[in-house]
Amino acid sequence: MSCREATAADLDAVVALELVCFAEDPWTWGMLKDELTRPGGVFIVVGEPGRPVAFAIGWAVLDELHVLQVAVDPSARRRGLGRELMDELVARSPAAENAWLEVRRDNVAAIGLYEALDYRAVGCRPRYYTDGCDALLLRRPLTRR
Ligand SMILES: CC(C)(COP(=O)(O)OP(=O)(O)OC[C@H]1O[C@@H](n2cnc3c(N)ncnc32)[C@H](O)[C@@H]1OP(=O)(O)O)[C@@H](O)C(=O)NCCC(=O)NCCS
């Protein structure tokens, strides 16, 4: 399986992934639909049309890539899909010089993924999430050859 651009046919399955992966604050169908046409937006999935098992959303704004969402169905984790999606967001944002993201301080899997990809914490937003958890702000300089 390889990454491809998301389509409207994928939205129901992505909503289902949102509910499984981000149960406390899932994006809605309408929010996700807007991402299909956002200027500078990158919305990619892995899986058959209408049946993605993983997805990621980024915004390429001037020389920055903002990683907003990356999620893999629990049954498909630890097979490299998270890494593949993160690499593809960067590949599809050719003008970006830095990638930025926020992650819950207690999200061990996501922090493991980001650290493996050379993202480093550059700040903290105390009690950023509704349950009081801090957000770590991570940055990765993007060197391209
Ligand atoms: C975070 C997430 C996207 C990782 O996806 P994945 O497909 O399992 O990740 P990969 O298989 O590509 O893992 C790549 C590397 O990340 C690190 N990693 C991944 N999961 C990890 C875990 N549970 N604990 C520690 N490190 C982990 C490892 O270094 C791994 O390499 P390895 O498998 O060779 O050891 C997935 O766990 C997920 O969807 N979580 C719920 C949604 C979420 O929290 N998203 C991030 C919000 S900021």
PDB file of C-alpha atoms and ligand atoms in Angstrom:
ATOM      1  CA  MET A   1       0.000   0.000   0.000  1.00  0.00           C
ATOM      2  CA  SER A   2       1.225   3.476  -0.782  1.00  0.00           C
ATOM      3  CA  CYS A   3       0.056   7.007  -0.093  1.00  0.00           C
ATOM      4  CA  ARG A   4      -2.419   8.707  -2.371  1.00  0.00           C
ATOM      5  CA  GLU A   5      -4.444  11.899  -2.301  1.00  0.00           C
ATOM      6  CA  ALA A   6      -7.697  11.622  -0.341  1.00  0.00           C
ATOM      7  CA  THR A   7     -11.022  11.924  -2.167  1.00  0.00           C
ATOM      8  CA  ALA A   8     -14.597  12.511  -1.047  1.00  0.00           C
ATOM      9  CA  ALA A   9     -15.135   8.739  -1.209  1.00  0.00           C
ATOM     10  CA  ASP A  10     -12.641   8.319   1.656  1.00  0.00           C
ATOM     11  CA  LEU A  11     -14.306  10.731   4.076  1.00  0.00           C
ATOM     12  CA  ASP A  12     -16.635   8.304   5.878  1.00  0.00           C
ATOM     13  CA  ALA A  13     -13.741   5.957   6.604  1.00  0.00           C
ATOM     14  CA  VAL A  14     -11.525   8.839   7.736  1.00  0.00           C
ATOM     15  CA  VAL A  15     -14.277   9.986  10.124  1.00  0.00           C
ATOM     16  CA  ALA A  16     -14.301   6.450  11.541  1.00  0.00           C
ATOM     17  CA  LEU A  17     -10.513   6.623  12.000  1.00  0.00           C
ATOM     18  CA  GLU A  18     -10.925  10.000  13.741  1.00  0.00           C
ATOM     19  CA  LEU A  19     -13.338   8.434  16.241  1.00  0.00           C
ATOM     20  CA  VAL A  20     -10.961   5.556  16.971  1.00  0.00           C
ATOM     21  CA  CYS A  21      -7.725   7.558  17.042  1.00  0.00           C
ATOM     22  CA  PHE A  22      -8.840  10.936  18.459  1.00  0.00           C
ATOM     23  CA  ALA A  23     -11.892   9.965  20.522  1.00  0.00           C
ATOM     24  CA  GLU A  24     -11.579  12.988  22.793  1.00  0.00           C
ATOM     25  CA  ASP A  25     -11.671  15.595  20.005  1.00  0.00           C
ATOM     26  CA  PRO A  26     -12.411  14.101  16.566  1.00  0.00           C
ATOM     27  CA  TRP A  27     -12.620  16.219  13.450  1.00  0.00           C
ATOM     28  CA  THR A  28     -16.047  16.129  11.796  1.00  0.00           C
ATOM     29  CA  TRP A  29     -16.985  15.078   8.259  1.00  0.00           C
ATOM     30  CA  GLY A  30     -17.434  18.749   7.348  1.00  0.00           C
ATOM     31  CA  MET A  31     -14.013  19.741   8.695  1.00  0.00           C
ATOM     32  CA  LEU A  32     -12.404  16.902   6.750  1.00  0.00           C
ATOM     33  CA  LYS A  33     -14.296  17.775   3.561  1.00  0.00           C
ATOM     34  CA  ASP A  34     -12.850  21.307   3.729  1.00  0.00           C
ATOM     35  CA  GLU A  35      -9.359  19.772   3.752  1.00  0.00           C
ATOM     36  CA  LEU A  36      -9.936  18.233   0.305  1.00  0.00           C
ATOM     37  CA  THR A  37      -9.870  21.665  -1.318  1.00  0.00           C
ATOM     38  CA  ARG A  38      -7.810  23.831   1.050  1.00  0.00           C
ATOM     39  CA  PRO A  39      -5.175  25.867  -0.817  1.00  0.00           C
ATOM     40  CA  GLY A  40      -1.801  24.558   0.348  1.00  0.00           C
ATOM     41  CA  GLY A  41      -3.476  21.645   2.052  1.00  0.00           C
ATOM     42  CA  VAL A  42      -2.098  18.122   1.833  1.00  0.00           C
ATOM     43  CA  PHE A  43      -4.623  15.377   2.648  1.00  0.00           C
ATOM     44  CA  ILE A  44      -3.293  11.889   1.999  1.00  0.00           C
ATOM     45  CA  VAL A  45      -4.451   8.384   2.812  1.00  0.00           C
ATOM     46  CA  VAL A  46      -3.187   4.826   2.641  1.00  0.00           C
ATOM     47  CA  GLY A  47      -5.595   2.128   1.486  1.00  0.00           C
ATOM     48  CA  GLU A  48      -8.165   1.192  -1.111  1.00  0.00           C
ATOM     49  CA  PRO A  49     -10.578   3.872  -2.377  1.00  0.00           C
ATOM     50  CA  GLY A  50     -13.230   4.353   0.286  1.00  0.00           C
ATOM     51  CA  ARG A  51     -11.354   2.117   2.742  1.00  0.00           C
ATOM     52  CA  PRO A  52      -8.256   3.950   3.949  1.00  0.00           C
ATOM     53  CA  VAL A  53      -6.495   2.512   6.988  1.00  0.00           C
ATOM     54  CA  ALA A  54      -4.399   5.600   7.666  1.00  0.00           C
ATOM     55  CA  PHE A  55      -4.368   9.288   6.807  1.00  0.00           C
ATOM     56  CA  ALA A  56      -2.505  12.523   7.353  1.00  0.00           C
ATOM     57  CA  ILE A  57      -3.286  16.200   6.885  1.00  0.00           C
ATOM     58  CA  GLY A  58      -0.808  19.055   6.607  1.00  0.00           C
ATOM     59  CA  TRP A  59      -0.859  22.697   5.635  1.00  0.00           C
ATOM     60  CA  ALA A  60       2.004  24.034   3.554  1.00  0.00           C
ATOM     61  CA  VAL A  61       2.114  27.751   4.373  1.00  0.00           C
ATOM     62  CA  LEU A  62       4.935  29.754   2.765  1.00  0.00           C
ATOM     63  CA  ASP A  63       8.146  28.075   3.998  1.00  0.00           C
ATOM     64  CA  GLU A  64       6.474  26.039   6.749  1.00  0.00           C
ATOM     65  CA  LEU A  65       4.699  22.706   6.880  1.00  0.00           C
ATOM     66  CA  HIS A  66       2.180  22.357   9.700  1.00  0.00           C
ATOM     67  CA  VAL A  67       1.346  18.748  10.449  1.00  0.00           C
ATOM     68  CA  LEU A  68      -2.217  18.694  11.768  1.00  0.00           C
ATOM     69  CA  GLN A  69      -3.235  15.054  11.780  1.00  0.00           C
ATOM     70  CA  VAL A  70      -1.624  11.676  11.349  1.00  0.00           C
ATOM     71  CA  ALA A  71      -3.441   8.501  12.296  1.00  0.00           C
ATOM     72  CA  VAL A  72      -3.195   4.800  11.608  1.00  0.00           C
ATOM     73  CA  ASP A  73      -5.897   2.240  12.375  1.00  0.00           C
ATOM     74  CA  PRO A  74      -4.841   0.241  15.466  1.00  0.00           C
ATOM     75  CA  SER A  75      -4.807  -2.982  13.399  1.00  0.00           C
ATOM     76  CA  ALA A  76      -2.251  -1.500  10.971  1.00  0.00           C
ATOM     77  CA  ARG A  77       0.218   0.112  13.394  1.00  0.00           C
ATOM     78  CA  ARG A  78       3.954  -0.593  13.658  1.00  0.00           C
ATOM     79  CA  ARG A  79       4.190  -1.439   9.957  1.00  0.00           C
ATOM     80  CA  GLY A  80       5.728   1.836   8.857  1.00  0.00           C
ATOM     81  CA  LEU A  81       2.560   3.612   7.701  1.00  0.00           C
ATOM     82  CA  GLY A  82       2.928   6.508  10.125  1.00  0.00           C
ATOM     83  CA  ARG A  83       6.480   7.092   8.931  1.00  0.00           C
ATOM     84  CA  GLU A  84       5.398   6.818   5.287  1.00  0.00           C
ATOM     85  CA  LEU A  85       2.640   9.394   5.749  1.00  0.00           C
ATOM     86  CA  MET A  86       4.957  11.827   7.533  1.00  0.00           C
ATOM     87  CA  ASP A  87       7.560  11.483   4.773  1.00  0.00           C
ATOM     88  CA  GLU A  88       4.911  12.028   2.118  1.00  0.00           C
ATOM     89  CA  LEU A  89       3.629  15.221   3.766  1.00  0.00           C
ATOM     90  CA  VAL A  90       7.156  16.590   3.518  1.00  0.00           C
ATOM     91  CA  ALA A  91       7.591  15.393  -0.075  1.00  0.00           C
ATOM     92  CA  ARG A  92       4.365  17.155  -1.067  1.00  0.00           C
ATOM     93  CA  SER A  93       5.436  20.442   0.557  1.00  0.00           C
ATOM     94  CA  PRO A  94       8.508  21.295  -1.531  1.00  0.00           C
ATOM     95  CA  ALA A  95       8.793  24.925  -0.376  1.00  0.00           C
ATOM     96  CA  ALA A  96       8.783  24.080   3.322  1.00  0.00           C
ATOM     97  CA  GLU A  97      12.018  24.670   5.240  1.00  0.00           C
ATOM     98  CA  ASN A  98      10.658  23.564   8.610  1.00  0.00           C
ATOM     99  CA  ALA A  99       7.914  21.189   9.697  1.00  0.00           C
ATOM    100  CA  TRP A 100       5.967  21.961  12.871  1.00  0.00           C
ATOM    101  CA  LEU A 101       3.485  20.021  14.962  1.00  0.00           C
ATOM    102  CA  GLU A 102       1.914  19.788  18.388  1.00  0.00           C
ATOM    103  CA  VAL A 103       1.618  16.565  20.328  1.00  0.00           C
ATOM    104  CA  ARG A 104       0.238  15.605  23.721  1.00  0.00           C
ATOM    105  CA  ARG A 105       3.023  15.133  26.223  1.00  0.00           C
ATOM    106  CA  ASP A 106       1.552  11.703  27.127  1.00  0.00           C
ATOM    107  CA  ASN A 107       1.312  10.394  23.527  1.00  0.00           C
ATOM    108  CA  VAL A 108       4.167   7.913  23.676  1.00  0.00           C
ATOM    109  CA  ALA A 109       3.576   6.386  20.219  1.00  0.00           C
ATOM    110  CA  ALA A 110       3.386   9.705  18.394  1.00  0.00           C
ATOM    111  CA  ILE A 111       6.421  11.140  20.196  1.00  0.00           C
ATOM    112  CA  GLY A 112       8.300   7.942  19.338  1.00  0.00           C
ATOM    113  CA  LEU A 113       7.399   8.387  15.677  1.00  0.00           C
ATOM    114  CA  TYR A 114       8.352  12.063  15.598  1.00  0.00           C
ATOM    115  CA  GLU A 115      11.640  11.542  17.418  1.00  0.00           C
ATOM    116  CA  ALA A 116      12.510   8.762  14.975  1.00  0.00           C
ATOM    117  CA  LEU A 117      11.984  11.326  12.195  1.00  0.00           C
ATOM    118  CA  ASP A 118      14.232  13.943  13.863  1.00  0.00           C
ATOM    119  CA  TYR A 119      11.492  16.196  15.185  1.00  0.00           C
ATOM    120  CA  ARG A 120      12.653  17.914  18.372  1.00  0.00           C
ATOM    121  CA  ALA A 121      10.716  19.710  21.120  1.00  0.00           C
ATOM    122  CA  VAL A 122      11.191  23.481  20.938  1.00  0.00           C
ATOM    123  CA  GLY A 123       8.384  24.570  23.244  1.00  0.00           C
ATOM    124  CA  CYS A 124       5.511  23.605  25.480  1.00  0.00           C
ATOM    125  CA  ARG A 125       1.943  24.884  25.694  1.00  0.00           C
ATOM    126  CA  PRO A 126       0.886  24.165  29.298  1.00  0.00           C
ATOM    127  CA  ARG A 127      -2.581  22.593  29.754  1.00  0.00           C
ATOM    128  CA  TYR A 128      -3.277  23.028  26.033  1.00  0.00           C
ATOM    129  CA  TYR A 129      -5.769  20.164  25.816  1.00  0.00           C
ATOM    130  CA  THR A 130      -9.216  20.109  27.412  1.00  0.00           C
ATOM    131  CA  ASP A 131      -8.176  17.453  29.943  1.00  0.00           C
ATOM    132  CA  GLY A 132      -5.257  19.612  31.098  1.00  0.00           C
ATOM    133  CA  CYS A 133      -2.485  17.752  29.277  1.00  0.00           C
ATOM    134  CA  ASP A 134       0.397  19.869  27.950  1.00  0.00           C
ATOM    135  CA  ALA A 135       1.156  20.146  24.240  1.00  0.00           C
ATOM    136  CA  LEU A 136       4.754  19.850  23.123  1.00  0.00           C
ATOM    137  CA  LEU A 137       5.679  21.962  20.109  1.00  0.00           C
ATOM    138  CA  LEU A 138       8.017  20.020  17.813  1.00  0.00           C
ATOM    139  CA  ARG A 139      10.048  21.228  14.871  1.00  0.00           C
ATOM    140  CA  ARG A 140      12.036  19.494  12.188  1.00  0.00           C
ATOM    141  CA  PRO A 141      14.315  21.464   9.866  1.00  0.00           C
ATOM    142  CA  LEU A 142      13.871  20.128   6.343  1.00  0.00           C
ATOM    143  CA  THR A 143      17.102  19.832   4.458  1.00  0.00           C
ATOM    144  CA  ARG A 144      16.649  18.899   0.828  1.00  0.00           C
ATOM    145  CA  ARG A 145      19.233  17.783  -1.662  1.00  0.00           C
TER     146      ARG A 145
HETATM  147  C1  LIG B   1       1.370   7.674  16.150  1.00  0.00           C
HETATM  148  C2  LIG B   1       0.952   6.712  15.023  1.00  0.00           C
HETATM  149  C3  LIG B   1       0.458   7.546  13.828  1.00  0.00           C
HETATM  150  C4  LIG B   1       2.174   5.864  14.595  1.00  0.00           C
HETATM  151  O1  LIG B   1       1.799   5.123  13.443  1.00  0.00           O
HETATM  152  P1  LIG B   1       2.534   3.733  13.057  1.00  0.00           P
HETATM  153  O2  LIG B   1       2.115   3.396  11.671  1.00  0.00           O
HETATM  154  O3  LIG B   1       2.276   2.714  14.108  1.00  0.00           O
HETATM  155  O4  LIG B   1       4.078   4.164  13.097  1.00  0.00           O
HETATM  156  P2  LIG B   1       5.287   3.444  12.323  1.00  0.00           P
HETATM  157  O5  LIG B   1       5.000   1.982  12.204  1.00  0.00           O
HETATM  158  O6  LIG B   1       5.568   4.180  11.064  1.00  0.00           O
HETATM  159  O7  LIG B   1       6.476   3.657  13.348  1.00  0.00           O
HETATM  160  C5  LIG B   1       7.671   4.340  12.991  1.00  0.00           C
HETATM  161  C6  LIG B   1       8.511   4.520  14.249  1.00  0.00           C
HETATM  162  O8  LIG B   1       7.820   5.352  15.195  1.00  0.00           O
HETATM  163  C7  LIG B   1       8.123   4.900  16.534  1.00  0.00           C
HETATM  164  N1  LIG B   1       6.903   4.365  17.178  1.00  0.00           N
HETATM  165  C8  LIG B   1       5.737   4.047  16.580  1.00  0.00           C
HETATM  166  N2  LIG B   1       4.847   3.600  17.493  1.00  0.00           N
HETATM  167  C9  LIG B   1       5.481   3.626  18.678  1.00  0.00           C
HETATM  168  C10 LIG B   1       5.094   3.275  20.009  1.00  0.00           C
HETATM  169  N3  LIG B   1       3.865   2.789  20.293  1.00  0.00           N
HETATM  170  N4  LIG B   1       5.987   3.449  21.013  1.00  0.00           N
HETATM  171  C11 LIG B   1       7.216   3.936  20.757  1.00  0.00           C
HETATM  172  N5  LIG B   1       7.660   4.278  19.495  1.00  0.00           N
HETATM  173  C12 LIG B   1       6.792   4.130  18.486  1.00  0.00           C
HETATM  174  C13 LIG B   1       9.141   3.792  16.364  1.00  0.00           C
HETATM  175  O9  LIG B   1      10.437   4.366  16.338  1.00  0.00           O
HETATM  176  C14 LIG B   1       8.778   3.236  14.993  1.00  0.00           C
HETATM  177  O10 LIG B   1       9.821   2.531  14.386  1.00  0.00           O
HETATM  178  P3  LIG B   1       9.945   0.918  14.660  1.00  0.00           P
HETATM  179  O11 LIG B   1       8.590   0.318  14.459  1.00  0.00           O
HETATM  180  O12 LIG B   1      10.956   0.489  13.638  1.00  0.00           O
HETATM  181  O13 LIG B   1      10.404   0.790  16.088  1.00  0.00           O
HETATM  182  C15 LIG B   1      -0.165   5.742  15.532  1.00  0.00           C
HETATM  183  O14 LIG B   1       0.246   5.152  16.751  1.00  0.00           O
HETATM  184  C16 LIG B   1      -1.509   6.391  15.744  1.00  0.00           C
HETATM  185  O15 LIG B   1      -2.322   6.498  14.813  1.00  0.00           O
HETATM  186  N6  LIG B   1      -1.814   6.859  16.981  1.00  0.00           N
HETATM  187  C17 LIG B   1      -3.128   7.473  17.270  1.00  0.00           C
HETATM  188  C18 LIG B   1      -3.264   8.821  16.618  1.00  0.00           C
HETATM  189  C19 LIG B   1      -2.220   9.809  17.119  1.00  0.00           C
HETATM  190  O16 LIG B   1      -1.932   9.894  18.310  1.00  0.00           O
HETATM  191  N7  LIG B   1      -1.665  10.601  16.177  1.00  0.00           N
HETATM  192  C20 LIG B   1      -0.680  11.607  16.473  1.00  0.00           C
HETATM  193  C21 LIG B   1      -1.318  12.834  17.004  1.00  0.00           C
HETATM  194  S1  LIG B   1      -0.121  14.122  17.328  1.00  0.00           S
END
